[in-house]
mmCIF file of C-alpha atoms and ligand atoms in Angstrom:
data_model
loop_
_atom_site.group_PDB
_atom_site.id
_atom_site.type_symbol
_atom_site.label_atom_id
_atom_site.label_comp_id
_atom_site.label_asym_id
_atom_site.label_seq_id
_atom_site.Cartn_x
_atom_site.Cartn_y
_atom_site.Cartn_z
ATOM 1 C CA UNK A 1 7.505 -22.241 -102.995
ATOM 2 C CA UNK A 2 9.028 -21.944 -106.438
ATOM 3 C CA UNK A 3 7.595 -18.862 -108.172
ATOM 4 C CA UNK A 4 5.903 -19.962 -111.451
ATOM 5 C CA UNK A 5 7.358 -18.382 -114.501
ATOM 6 C CA UNK A 6 5.268 -16.066 -116.625
ATOM 7 C CA UNK A 7 4.557 -17.470 -120.062
ATOM 8 C CA UNK A 8 5.862 -15.528 -123.025
ATOM 9 C CA UNK A 9 2.312 -14.724 -124.318
ATOM 10 C CA UNK A 10 1.323 -13.477 -120.880
ATOM 11 C CA UNK A 11 4.365 -11.263 -120.588
ATOM 12 C CA UNK A 12 3.738 -9.874 -124.154
ATOM 13 C CA UNK A 13 0.094 -9.235 -123.364
ATOM 14 C CA UNK A 14 0.998 -7.311 -120.220
ATOM 15 C CA UNK A 15 3.541 -5.245 -122.070
ATOM 16 C CA UNK A 16 1.123 -4.411 -124.912
ATOM 17 C CA UNK A 17 -1.718 -3.608 -122.468
ATOM 18 C CA UNK A 18 0.637 -1.146 -120.717
ATOM 19 C CA UNK A 19 1.859 0.531 -123.877
ATOM 20 C CA UNK A 20 0.371 3.945 -124.167
ATOM 21 C CA UNK A 21 0.372 5.233 -127.692
ATOM 22 C CA UNK A 22 2.518 8.316 -128.196
ATOM 23 C CA UNK A 23 -0.181 11.026 -128.500
ATOM 24 C CA UNK A 24 1.957 13.907 -129.622
ATOM 25 C CA UNK A 25 2.021 14.543 -133.350
ATOM 26 C CA UNK A 26 3.779 16.848 -135.771
ATOM 27 C CA UNK A 27 3.752 17.704 -139.492
ATOM 28 C CA UNK A 28 6.842 16.741 -141.422
ATOM 29 C CA UNK A 29 7.893 17.294 -145.018
ATOM 30 C CA UNK A 30 8.006 14.220 -147.225
ATOM 31 C CA UNK A 31 11.799 14.271 -147.320
ATOM 32 C CA UNK A 32 11.873 14.087 -143.533
ATOM 33 C CA UNK A 33 9.178 11.381 -143.329
ATOM 34 C CA UNK A 34 11.263 8.289 -143.734
ATOM 35 C CA UNK A 35 10.778 5.896 -140.716
ATOM 36 C CA UNK A 36 8.206 8.011 -139.121
ATOM 37 C CA UNK A 37 4.803 6.626 -138.092
ATOM 38 C CA UNK A 38 1.792 8.110 -139.808
ATOM 39 C CA UNK A 39 -0.651 9.581 -137.225
ATOM 40 C CA UNK A 40 -3.770 9.970 -139.431
ATOM 41 C CA UNK A 41 -4.929 8.176 -142.609
ATOM 42 C CA UNK A 42 -3.721 9.943 -145.726
ATOM 43 C CA UNK A 43 -6.585 10.494 -148.110
ATOM 44 C CA UNK A 44 -6.127 11.250 -151.811
ATOM 45 C CA UNK A 45 -7.256 14.601 -153.238
ATOM 46 C CA UNK A 46 -6.892 13.268 -156.728
ATOM 47 C CA UNK A 47 -6.996 10.114 -158.775
ATOM 48 C CA UNK A 48 -3.685 8.441 -159.822
ATOM 49 C CA UNK A 49 -3.148 8.522 -162.675
ATOM 50 C CA UNK A 50 -5.289 11.565 -163.058
ATOM 51 C CA UNK A 51 -6.242 10.799 -166.701
ATOM 52 C CA UNK A 52 -6.443 7.782 -168.915
ATOM 53 C CA UNK A 53 -2.966 7.547 -170.482
ATOM 54 C CA UNK A 54 -0.938 5.517 -172.812
ATOM 55 C CA UNK A 55 1.196 2.673 -171.436
ATOM 56 C CA UNK A 56 3.215 2.617 -174.694
ATOM 57 C CA UNK A 57 4.779 4.590 -177.358
ATOM 58 C CA UNK A 58 2.533 3.973 -180.344
ATOM 59 C CA UNK A 59 -0.749 5.080 -181.987
ATOM 60 C CA UNK A 60 -4.057 5.830 -180.183
ATOM 61 C CA UNK A 61 -7.054 4.901 -182.375
ATOM 62 C CA UNK A 62 -10.591 3.653 -182.398
ATOM 63 C CA UNK A 63 -10.982 -0.092 -182.680
ATOM 64 C CA UNK A 64 -13.995 0.334 -184.866
ATOM 65 C CA UNK A 65 -11.708 1.915 -187.548
ATOM 66 C CA UNK A 66 -9.431 -1.173 -187.786
ATOM 67 C CA UNK A 67 -11.513 -3.954 -189.259
ATOM 68 C CA UNK A 68 -8.423 -6.122 -189.912
ATOM 69 C CA UNK A 69 -4.652 -6.023 -189.361
ATOM 70 C CA UNK A 70 -2.969 -3.976 -192.124
ATOM 71 C CA UNK A 71 -5.445 -1.114 -192.069
ATOM 72 C CA UNK A 72 -4.046 2.436 -192.920
ATOM 73 C CA UNK A 73 -5.161 5.398 -190.836
ATOM 74 C CA UNK A 74 -4.473 9.107 -191.122
ATOM 75 C CA UNK A 75 -2.236 10.411 -188.284
ATOM 76 C CA UNK A 76 -4.053 13.616 -187.293
ATOM 77 C CA UNK A 77 -2.323 14.654 -184.188
ATOM 78 C CA UNK A 78 0.807 13.999 -181.979
ATOM 79 C CA UNK A 79 0.476 13.814 -178.211
ATOM 80 C CA UNK A 80 3.611 13.780 -176.012
ATOM 81 C CA UNK A 81 3.608 13.216 -172.243
ATOM 82 C CA UNK A 82 2.606 16.390 -170.587
ATOM 83 C CA UNK A 83 0.490 17.578 -173.586
ATOM 84 C CA UNK A 84 -3.182 17.044 -174.225
ATOM 85 C CA UNK A 85 -4.730 15.935 -177.470
ATOM 86 C CA UNK A 86 -8.027 16.877 -179.120
ATOM 87 C CA UNK A 87 -11.011 14.578 -179.865
ATOM 88 C CA UNK A 88 -10.006 11.844 -182.281
ATOM 89 C CA UNK A 89 -11.898 12.044 -185.576
ATOM 90 C CA UNK A 90 -13.264 8.844 -187.097
ATOM 91 C CA UNK A 91 -10.707 7.147 -189.392
ATOM 92 C CA UNK A 92 -7.712 8.856 -187.781
ATOM 93 C CA UNK A 93 -5.004 7.848 -185.334
ATOM 94 C CA UNK A 94 -2.930 9.934 -182.821
ATOM 95 C CA UNK A 95 0.848 9.449 -182.537
ATOM 96 C CA UNK A 96 1.095 9.029 -178.776
ATOM 97 C CA UNK A 97 3.869 8.540 -176.232
ATOM 98 C CA UNK A 98 3.979 6.751 -172.897
ATOM 99 C CA UNK A 99 2.209 8.721 -170.124
ATOM 100 C CA UNK A 100 0.415 11.021 -172.658
ATOM 101 C CA UNK A 101 -3.368 11.424 -172.057
ATOM 102 C CA UNK A 102 -5.610 9.331 -174.328
ATOM 103 C CA UNK A 103 -7.514 11.700 -176.617
ATOM 104 C CA UNK A 104 -11.333 11.633 -176.304
ATOM 105 C CA UNK A 105 -12.774 9.078 -178.678
ATOM 106 C CA UNK A 106 -9.733 6.735 -178.738
ATOM 107 C CA UNK A 107 -10.243 3.311 -177.205
ATOM 108 C CA UNK A 108 -6.941 1.485 -177.722
ATOM 109 C CA UNK A 109 -3.212 2.103 -178.199
ATOM 110 C CA UNK A 110 -1.194 -0.051 -180.602
ATOM 111 C CA UNK A 111 2.508 -0.195 -179.790
ATOM 112 C CA UNK A 112 4.715 1.387 -182.400
ATOM 113 C CA UNK A 113 6.551 -1.942 -182.893
ATOM 114 C CA UNK A 114 3.232 -3.253 -184.496
ATOM 115 C CA UNK A 115 2.741 -0.198 -186.778
ATOM 116 C CA UNK A 116 4.568 1.237 -189.841
ATOM 117 C CA UNK A 117 4.623 4.937 -190.249
ATOM 118 C CA UNK A 118 3.862 5.957 -193.876
ATOM 119 C CA UNK A 119 4.002 9.710 -194.685
ATOM 120 C CA UNK A 120 0.993 11.354 -193.018
ATOM 121 C CA UNK A 121 -0.494 7.984 -192.147
ATOM 122 C CA UNK A 122 0.224 4.735 -190.334
ATOM 123 C CA UNK A 123 -0.301 1.051 -191.186
ATOM 124 C CA UNK A 124 -1.665 -0.776 -188.164
ATOM 125 C CA UNK A 125 -0.486 -4.386 -188.348
ATOM 126 C CA UNK A 126 -2.462 -5.906 -185.522
ATOM 127 C CA UNK A 127 -6.128 -6.077 -184.612
ATOM 128 C CA UNK A 128 -6.531 -3.876 -181.542
ATOM 129 C CA UNK A 129 -8.437 -4.926 -178.469
ATOM 130 C CA UNK A 130 -10.640 -2.515 -176.720
ATOM 131 C CA UNK A 131 -8.768 -0.675 -173.991
ATOM 132 C CA UNK A 132 -5.399 -2.184 -174.939
ATOM 133 C CA UNK A 133 -2.396 -0.332 -173.567
ATOM 134 C CA UNK A 134 -4.527 2.246 -171.850
ATOM 135 C CA UNK A 135 -3.799 2.956 -168.107
ATOM 136 C CA UNK A 136 -7.112 4.106 -166.692
ATOM 137 C CA UNK A 137 -7.550 7.184 -164.493
ATOM 138 C CA UNK A 138 -7.675 6.093 -160.854
ATOM 139 C CA UNK A 139 -6.174 2.671 -161.663
ATOM 140 C CA UNK A 140 -3.670 3.050 -158.827
ATOM 141 C CA UNK A 141 -5.622 5.311 -156.521
ATOM 142 C CA UNK A 142 -9.161 6.685 -156.564
ATOM 143 C CA UNK A 143 -9.918 10.159 -155.530
ATOM 144 C CA UNK A 144 -10.854 10.187 -151.787
ATOM 145 C CA UNK A 145 -9.356 6.794 -151.174
ATOM 146 C CA UNK A 146 -7.175 6.016 -148.179
ATOM 147 C CA UNK A 147 -3.631 5.995 -149.540
ATOM 148 C CA UNK A 148 -1.772 5.045 -146.323
ATOM 149 C CA UNK A 149 -3.384 3.950 -143.133
ATOM 150 C CA UNK A 150 -2.609 5.549 -139.815
ATOM 151 C CA UNK A 151 0.025 3.634 -137.774
ATOM 152 C CA UNK A 152 2.125 2.679 -140.808
ATOM 153 C CA UNK A 153 5.876 3.263 -140.608
ATOM 154 C CA UNK A 154 6.673 5.272 -143.653
ATOM 155 C CA UNK A 155 9.115 3.655 -146.108
ATOM 156 C CA UNK A 156 10.239 4.683 -149.528
ATOM 157 C CA UNK A 157 7.045 3.443 -151.340
ATOM 158 C CA UNK A 158 4.729 5.076 -148.807
ATOM 159 C CA UNK A 159 6.484 8.445 -149.140
ATOM 160 C CA UNK A 160 6.326 8.014 -153.019
ATOM 161 C CA UNK A 161 2.591 7.319 -152.749
ATOM 162 C CA UNK A 162 2.099 10.442 -150.708
ATOM 163 C CA UNK A 163 3.948 12.444 -153.352
ATOM 164 C CA UNK A 164 1.820 10.821 -156.097
ATOM 165 C CA UNK A 165 -1.353 12.296 -154.577
ATOM 166 C CA UNK A 166 0.364 15.688 -154.261
ATOM 167 C CA UNK A 167 0.807 15.669 -150.454
ATOM 168 C CA UNK A 168 3.756 17.890 -149.263
ATOM 169 C CA UNK A 169 3.611 17.107 -145.561
ATOM 170 C CA UNK A 170 2.397 14.267 -143.369
ATOM 171 C CA UNK A 171 1.095 14.167 -139.869
ATOM 172 C CA UNK A 172 3.279 11.723 -137.876
ATOM 173 C CA UNK A 173 3.764 10.687 -134.257
ATOM 174 C CA UNK A 174 6.466 12.451 -132.346
ATOM 175 C CA UNK A 175 9.441 9.968 -131.919
ATOM 176 C CA UNK A 176 9.646 8.250 -128.664
ATOM 177 C CA UNK A 177 12.277 9.824 -126.372
ATOM 178 C CA UNK A 178 14.175 6.925 -124.899
ATOM 179 C CA UNK A 179 16.887 7.231 -122.304
ATOM 180 C CA UNK A 180 19.293 4.350 -121.952
ATOM 181 C CA UNK A 181 22.139 3.383 -119.572
ATOM 182 C CA UNK A 182 24.241 0.322 -118.917
ATOM 183 C CA UNK A 183 25.126 -0.980 -115.485
ATOM 184 C CA UNK A 184 28.305 -2.878 -114.555
ATOM 185 C CA UNK A 185 31.616 -2.068 -112.943
ATOM 186 C CA UNK A 186 33.197 -4.416 -115.498
ATOM 187 C CA UNK A 187 32.010 -2.410 -118.456
ATOM 188 C CA UNK A 188 34.411 -0.315 -120.554
ATOM 189 C CA UNK A 189 33.775 1.535 -123.901
ATOM 190 C CA UNK A 190 35.559 0.530 -127.031
ATOM 191 C CA UNK A 191 38.729 2.676 -127.274
ATOM 192 C CA UNK A 192 39.324 2.416 -123.586
ATOM 193 C CA UNK A 193 41.904 0.102 -122.026
ATOM 194 C CA UNK A 194 40.617 -3.264 -120.833
ATOM 195 C CA UNK A 195 41.949 -4.011 -117.411
ATOM 196 C CA UNK A 196 41.760 -7.448 -115.869
ATOM 197 C CA UNK A 197 38.213 -8.444 -115.242
ATOM 198 C CA UNK A 198 36.682 -5.897 -117.603
ATOM 199 C CA UNK A 199 34.671 -6.321 -120.789
ATOM 200 C CA UNK A 200 33.427 -3.971 -123.508
ATOM 201 C CA UNK A 201 29.997 -2.511 -123.419
ATOM 202 C CA UNK A 202 28.731 -4.347 -126.494
ATOM 203 C CA UNK A 203 25.147 -4.075 -125.379
ATOM 204 C CA UNK A 204 25.224 -0.312 -125.844
ATOM 205 C CA UNK A 205 25.900 -0.713 -129.482
ATOM 206 C CA UNK A 206 23.330 -3.376 -130.029
ATOM 207 C CA UNK A 207 20.682 -1.468 -128.258
ATOM 208 C CA UNK A 208 21.477 1.947 -129.890
ATOM 209 C CA UNK A 209 21.352 0.341 -133.307
ATOM 210 C CA UNK A 210 17.950 -1.390 -132.582
ATOM 211 C CA UNK A 211 16.499 1.942 -131.160
ATOM 212 C CA UNK A 212 17.786 3.793 -134.228
ATOM 213 C CA UNK A 213 16.135 1.295 -136.573
ATOM 214 C CA UNK A 214 12.861 1.797 -134.721
ATOM 215 C CA UNK A 215 13.152 5.561 -135.186
ATOM 216 C CA UNK A 216 13.515 6.412 -131.421
ATOM 217 C CA UNK A 217 15.230 9.518 -130.261
ATOM 218 C CA UNK A 218 17.834 8.279 -127.859
ATOM 219 C CA UNK A 219 19.603 9.957 -124.848
ATOM 220 C CA UNK A 220 22.573 7.793 -123.880
ATOM 221 C CA UNK A 221 23.696 8.162 -120.322
ATOM 222 C CA UNK A 222 26.498 5.630 -120.745
ATOM 223 C CA UNK A 223 27.905 3.314 -118.135
ATOM 224 C CA UNK A 224 26.625 3.590 -114.567
ATOM 225 C CA UNK A 225 28.674 1.846 -111.816
ATOM 226 C CA UNK A 226 27.224 -0.903 -109.665
ATOM 227 C CA UNK A 227 26.329 1.461 -106.956
ATOM 228 C CA UNK A 228 22.872 2.103 -105.381
ATOM 229 C CA UNK A 229 23.048 5.937 -105.166
ATOM 230 C CA UNK A 230 24.517 6.278 -108.669
ATOM 231 C CA UNK A 231 21.858 3.945 -110.126
ATOM 232 C CA UNK A 232 19.054 6.001 -108.459
ATOM 233 C CA UNK A 233 20.571 9.197 -109.665
ATOM 234 C CA UNK A 234 20.912 7.829 -113.246
ATOM 235 C CA UNK A 235 17.328 6.669 -113.070
ATOM 236 C CA UNK A 236 16.008 10.122 -112.128
ATOM 237 C CA UNK A 237 17.814 11.887 -114.858
ATOM 238 C CA UNK A 238 16.853 9.243 -117.357
ATOM 239 C CA UNK A 239 13.210 9.469 -116.466
ATOM 240 C CA UNK A 240 13.112 13.383 -116.759
ATOM 241 C CA UNK A 241 11.923 14.357 -120.191
ATOM 242 C CA UNK A 242 11.758 10.874 -121.666
ATOM 243 C CA UNK A 243 8.929 8.583 -122.586
ATOM 244 C CA UNK A 244 10.860 5.335 -121.885
ATOM 245 C CA UNK A 245 13.904 4.398 -119.832
ATOM 246 C CA UNK A 246 15.797 1.289 -120.827
ATOM 247 C CA UNK A 247 18.591 -0.137 -118.731
ATOM 248 C CA UNK A 248 20.756 -3.037 -119.301
ATOM 249 C CA UNK A 249 22.128 -5.416 -116.642
ATOM 250 C CA UNK A 250 21.758 -5.469 -112.957
ATOM 251 C CA UNK A 251 18.119 -6.600 -112.816
ATOM 252 C CA UNK A 252 18.802 -9.969 -111.210
ATOM 253 C CA UNK A 253 18.782 -10.267 -107.428
ATOM 254 C CA UNK A 254 22.599 -10.424 -106.801
ATOM 255 C CA UNK A 255 24.207 -8.169 -104.345
ATOM 256 C CA UNK A 256 25.600 -6.039 -107.246
ATOM 257 C CA UNK A 257 22.198 -5.715 -108.905
ATOM 258 C CA UNK A 258 21.021 -2.323 -107.931
ATOM 259 C CA UNK A 259 18.468 -1.534 -110.706
ATOM 260 C CA UNK A 260 15.615 -3.449 -109.064
ATOM 261 C CA UNK A 261 15.847 -1.558 -105.783
ATOM 262 C CA UNK A 262 16.493 1.720 -107.472
ATOM 263 C CA UNK A 263 13.331 1.470 -109.580
ATOM 264 C CA UNK A 264 11.383 0.420 -106.567
ATOM 265 C CA UNK A 265 12.681 3.556 -104.651
ATOM 266 C CA UNK A 266 12.135 5.976 -107.591
ATOM 267 C CA UNK A 267 9.003 4.450 -109.088
ATOM 268 C CA UNK A 268 7.225 1.125 -109.389
ATOM 269 C CA UNK A 269 8.598 -2.151 -110.618
ATOM 270 C CA UNK A 270 7.346 -5.551 -111.718
ATOM 271 C CA UNK A 271 10.216 -8.017 -112.150
ATOM 272 C CA UNK A 272 9.044 -10.803 -114.306
ATOM 273 C CA UNK A 273 10.642 -14.161 -114.594
ATOM 274 C CA UNK A 274 9.573 -15.143 -118.017
ATOM 275 C CA UNK A 275 9.505 -18.640 -119.358
ATOM 276 C CA UNK A 276 11.795 -17.830 -122.230
ATOM 277 C CA UNK A 277 15.395 -18.903 -123.040
ATOM 278 C CA UNK A 278 17.514 -16.951 -123.272
ATOM 279 C CA UNK A 279 16.459 -13.934 -121.356
ATOM 280 C CA UNK A 280 14.471 -15.068 -118.294
ATOM 281 C CA UNK A 281 14.445 -11.899 -116.214
ATOM 282 C CA UNK A 282 12.756 -8.768 -117.591
ATOM 283 C CA UNK A 283 11.974 -5.746 -115.377
ATOM 284 C CA UNK A 284 9.101 -3.502 -116.350
ATOM 285 C CA UNK A 285 7.655 -0.464 -114.434
ATOM 286 C CA UNK A 286 7.507 3.316 -114.156
ATOM 287 C CA UNK A 287 9.787 6.015 -113.033
ATOM 288 C CA UNK A 288 7.936 9.378 -112.926
ATOM 289 C CA UNK A 289 6.162 9.753 -116.220
ATOM 290 C CA UNK A 290 8.474 7.307 -118.068
ATOM 291 C CA UNK A 291 7.983 3.631 -118.638
ATOM 292 C CA UNK A 292 10.876 1.614 -117.369
ATOM 293 C CA UNK A 293 12.338 -1.474 -119.041
ATOM 294 C CA UNK A 294 15.236 -3.385 -117.526
ATOM 295 C CA UNK A 295 17.003 -5.685 -119.986
ATOM 296 C CA UNK A 296 19.153 -8.568 -118.848
ATOM 297 C CA UNK A 297 22.826 -7.999 -119.124
ATOM 298 C CA UNK A 298 23.849 -11.132 -121.026
ATOM 299 C CA UNK A 299 24.256 -9.938 -124.596
ATOM 300 C CA UNK A 300 22.176 -12.657 -126.312
ATOM 301 C CA UNK A 301 19.431 -12.393 -123.613
ATOM 302 C CA UNK A 302 19.262 -8.609 -124.084
ATOM 303 C CA UNK A 303 19.062 -8.946 -127.851
ATOM 304 C CA UNK A 304 16.405 -11.707 -127.849
ATOM 305 C CA UNK A 305 14.362 -10.032 -125.124
ATOM 306 C CA UNK A 306 14.458 -6.812 -126.950
ATOM 307 C CA UNK A 307 13.375 -8.239 -130.271
ATOM 308 C CA UNK A 308 10.619 -10.525 -128.926
ATOM 309 C CA UNK A 309 9.112 -8.429 -126.193
ATOM 310 C CA UNK A 310 10.498 -4.889 -125.821
ATOM 311 C CA UNK A 311 10.231 -4.079 -129.556
ATOM 312 C CA UNK A 312 6.475 -4.954 -129.845
ATOM 313 C CA UNK A 313 5.931 -2.711 -126.740
ATOM 314 C CA UNK A 314 7.898 0.106 -128.304
ATOM 315 C CA UNK A 315 6.137 -0.260 -131.646
ATOM 316 C CA UNK A 316 2.760 0.028 -130.151
ATOM 317 C CA UNK A 317 3.992 2.965 -127.922
ATOM 318 C CA UNK A 318 5.240 4.681 -131.076
ATOM 319 C CA UNK A 319 1.753 4.564 -132.589
ATOM 320 C CA UNK A 320 2.391 1.692 -134.985
ATOM 321 C CA UNK A 321 -0.580 -0.456 -135.813
ATOM 322 C CA UNK A 322 -0.913 -3.721 -137.609
ATOM 323 C CA UNK A 323 0.541 -7.102 -136.788
ATOM 324 C CA UNK A 324 4.028 -8.057 -137.571
ATOM 325 C CA UNK A 325 4.767 -10.783 -140.035
ATOM 326 C CA UNK A 326 3.791 -14.099 -138.544
ATOM 327 C CA UNK A 327 6.514 -16.671 -137.994
ATOM 328 C CA UNK A 328 7.279 -18.809 -140.988
ATOM 329 C CA UNK A 329 7.212 -22.556 -140.774
ATOM 330 C CA UNK A 330 10.411 -24.206 -141.939
ATOM 331 C CA UNK A 331 11.821 -27.698 -141.872
ATOM 332 C CA UNK A 332 14.360 -28.322 -139.115
ATOM 333 C CA UNK A 333 17.868 -29.347 -140.278
ATOM 334 C CA UNK A 334 18.743 -30.035 -136.603
ATOM 335 C CA UNK A 335 17.772 -32.184 -133.669
ATOM 336 C CA UNK A 336 16.626 -30.822 -130.345
ATOM 337 C CA UNK A 337 15.986 -33.850 -128.166
ATOM 338 C CA UNK A 338 15.951 -32.258 -124.706
ATOM 339 C CA UNK A 339 12.869 -30.254 -124.046
ATOM 340 C CA UNK A 340 12.994 -27.182 -121.908
ATOM 341 C CA UNK A 341 9.999 -25.952 -119.987
ATOM 342 C CA UNK A 342 10.681 -22.450 -121.336
ATOM 343 C CA UNK A 343 10.081 -21.088 -124.853
ATOM 344 C CA UNK A 344 13.364 -21.068 -126.582
ATOM 345 C CA UNK A 345 14.616 -18.706 -129.196
ATOM 346 C CA UNK A 346 17.513 -20.412 -131.011
ATOM 347 C CA UNK A 347 19.797 -18.591 -133.311
ATOM 348 C CA UNK A 348 19.469 -20.131 -136.690
ATOM 349 C CA UNK A 349 20.295 -19.767 -140.361
ATOM 350 C CA UNK A 350 18.259 -21.134 -143.302
ATOM 351 C CA UNK A 351 20.476 -23.337 -145.356
ATOM 352 C CA UNK A 352 20.422 -23.780 -149.155
ATOM 353 C CA UNK A 353 17.829 -26.506 -148.885
ATOM 354 C CA UNK A 354 15.565 -24.070 -146.852
ATOM 355 C CA UNK A 355 16.057 -25.868 -143.641
ATOM 356 C CA UNK A 356 16.791 -24.258 -140.327
ATOM 357 C CA UNK A 357 20.245 -25.066 -138.926
ATOM 358 C CA UNK A 358 21.502 -23.854 -135.586
ATOM 359 C CA UNK A 359 24.611 -21.921 -134.455
ATOM 360 C CA UNK A 360 26.634 -24.536 -132.540
ATOM 361 C CA UNK A 361 26.952 -22.406 -129.368
ATOM 362 C CA UNK A 362 23.623 -21.289 -128.052
ATOM 363 C CA UNK A 363 24.929 -19.722 -124.819
ATOM 364 C CA UNK A 364 23.508 -16.416 -123.704
ATOM 365 C CA UNK A 365 26.933 -14.779 -123.836
ATOM 366 C CA UNK A 366 27.668 -15.744 -127.401
ATOM 367 C CA UNK A 367 26.798 -12.630 -129.473
ATOM 368 C CA UNK A 368 28.515 -14.220 -132.495
ATOM 369 C CA UNK A 369 25.305 -16.407 -132.712
ATOM 370 C CA UNK A 370 23.233 -13.255 -133.235
ATOM 371 C CA UNK A 371 25.506 -11.803 -135.885
ATOM 372 C CA UNK A 372 25.528 -15.122 -137.758
ATOM 373 C CA UNK A 373 21.778 -15.872 -137.476
ATOM 374 C CA UNK A 374 19.206 -15.155 -140.190
ATOM 375 C CA UNK A 375 16.640 -15.359 -137.447
ATOM 376 C CA UNK A 376 15.319 -17.218 -134.484
ATOM 377 C CA UNK A 377 13.768 -20.684 -134.344
ATOM 378 C CA UNK A 378 10.962 -20.562 -131.796
ATOM 379 C CA UNK A 379 10.330 -23.652 -129.774
ATOM 380 C CA UNK A 380 7.260 -23.886 -127.634
ATOM 381 C CA UNK A 381 7.818 -24.962 -124.012
ATOM 382 C CA UNK A 382 8.613 -28.647 -123.878
ATOM 383 C CA UNK A 383 8.823 -28.951 -127.681
ATOM 384 C CA UNK A 384 11.455 -31.400 -129.006
ATOM 385 C CA UNK A 385 12.670 -31.490 -132.549
ATOM 386 C CA UNK A 386 13.695 -34.265 -134.946
ATOM 387 C CA UNK A 387 15.294 -33.517 -138.283
ATOM 388 C CA UNK A 388 12.660 -32.741 -140.846
ATOM 389 C CA UNK A 389 10.046 -31.608 -138.281
ATOM 390 C CA UNK A 390 8.398 -28.295 -138.998
ATOM 391 C CA UNK A 391 9.511 -25.406 -136.666
ATOM 392 C CA UNK A 392 8.586 -21.752 -136.323
ATOM 393 C CA UNK A 393 11.134 -19.272 -137.604
ATOM 394 C CA UNK A 394 11.222 -15.497 -137.120
ATOM 395 C CA UNK A 395 13.577 -13.785 -139.532
ATOM 396 C CA UNK A 396 15.707 -11.034 -138.120
ATOM 397 C CA UNK A 397 14.832 -8.864 -141.063
ATOM 398 C CA UNK A 398 11.183 -9.099 -140.348
ATOM 399 C CA UNK A 399 11.753 -8.567 -136.637
ATOM 400 C CA UNK A 400 14.000 -5.477 -136.997
HETATM 401 P P1 AMP B 501 23.938 -8.720 -115.130
HETATM 402 O O1 AMP B 501 22.652 -8.830 -115.811
HETATM 403 O O2 AMP B 501 24.382 -7.339 -114.775
HETATM 404 O O3 AMP B 501 24.044 -9.706 -114.043
HETATM 405 O O4 AMP B 501 24.959 -9.208 -116.282
HETATM 406 C C1 AMP B 501 24.976 -10.523 -116.788
HETATM 407 C C2 AMP B 501 26.154 -10.704 -117.714
HETATM 408 O O5 AMP B 501 26.107 -9.905 -118.823
HETATM 409 C C3 AMP B 501 27.489 -10.541 -117.014
HETATM 410 O O6 AMP B 501 28.376 -11.539 -117.584
HETATM 411 C C4 AMP B 501 27.851 -9.089 -117.507
HETATM 412 O O7 AMP B 501 29.274 -8.859 -117.518
HETATM 413 C C5 AMP B 501 27.293 -9.130 -118.902
HETATM 414 N N1 AMP B 501 26.916 -7.797 -119.304
HETATM 415 C C6 AMP B 501 26.180 -6.951 -118.555
HETATM 416 N N2 AMP B 501 26.036 -5.739 -119.256
HETATM 417 C C7 AMP B 501 26.719 -5.858 -120.362
HETATM 418 C C8 AMP B 501 26.982 -4.972 -121.532
HETATM 419 N N3 AMP B 501 26.399 -3.765 -121.518
HETATM 420 N N4 AMP B 501 27.596 -5.439 -122.599
HETATM 421 C C9 AMP B 501 28.185 -6.675 -122.502
HETATM 422 N N5 AMP B 501 27.929 -7.577 -121.551
HETATM 423 C C10 AMP B 501 27.291 -7.124 -120.503
HETATM 424 MG MG1 MG B 502 25.873 -6.543 -113.685
#
């Protein structure tokens, strides 16, 4: 009997259900926090801004003192950013600069371009509105508010926010320790000679870059020959002291595919035939304390499988929360008349008209298609496409 393929959704659910969140945490300084995953919500000890302040260089005044444009007020004080003023007396204005605290009693700031300085006074040439050009205390962040939610990957703006509330350190999840190796007697490293029958180990560089982007701490065991004992040995050392082991190639059932048997001998394995194209086989299991993921060897299959299945698993495992950007809907600038019973991920660009167009060669060995693509058009099983139809599109930027 033909084994039914696992649907993409079912495979993703199984992976996410199996993803144990990295429980170990550590404190890091803000300048070390880039790319890390926040482990506890960051609460603000203060309001941002901490005081009402001027959004402009100009004059702080009381609206009640300016009955009409063209009123002259006495300039009784000068408040620069970093200074504090005193209570504004009726009939007076304060010369004020951007970021300087609004003096008590003032209820508007008129920008200097709408005023004329005149000795110890100023002509106010517009009728001020209550609250105009005043940035209120707490306008950005209220004291006690959640500034960053747990599970967020910290980017430039998050780290800036943390600094704006005076945080010096952040509690983050420890990076996942991921061990990788690459199986295949045909593989050589760039820089080595390429004898007949050999190819370069391109998957290593794809995978390393993807894991770096995720913020994983990688141990790279390099190329492992197609040999049962060597594969088992590599698996054992990969599992020791790592959270996840990722291998590439050798997960099919050919005579030279040793990963499956090695994982079964050293741990436990489920080999899934998933209804996706490219990338049908994906191996998942455990070796010792480590999760095991076996990627297919074909470069495009490995890339697509990583982005669409392994990456969501690793993200949850890292402690990230929150959904990814949902796929966009775009118009197809291509035809896809022959339906496949698997979910297809087609390498595509968005053209100037905003339509998805396909790389002409969609073979699972054509890595050029991945470098060229802006993203992946996702076709549901048995979906056909006519030009102008709406299709789902996952941008690589959003995926990575
Ligand atoms: P496998 O999954 O080992 O049967 O490999 C499937 C195909 O992918 C074969 O054509 C391999 O030569 C190729 N391949 C396997 N591993 C790599 C790798 N690390 N880099 C580039 N191509 C690979
Ligand atoms: Mg192989």
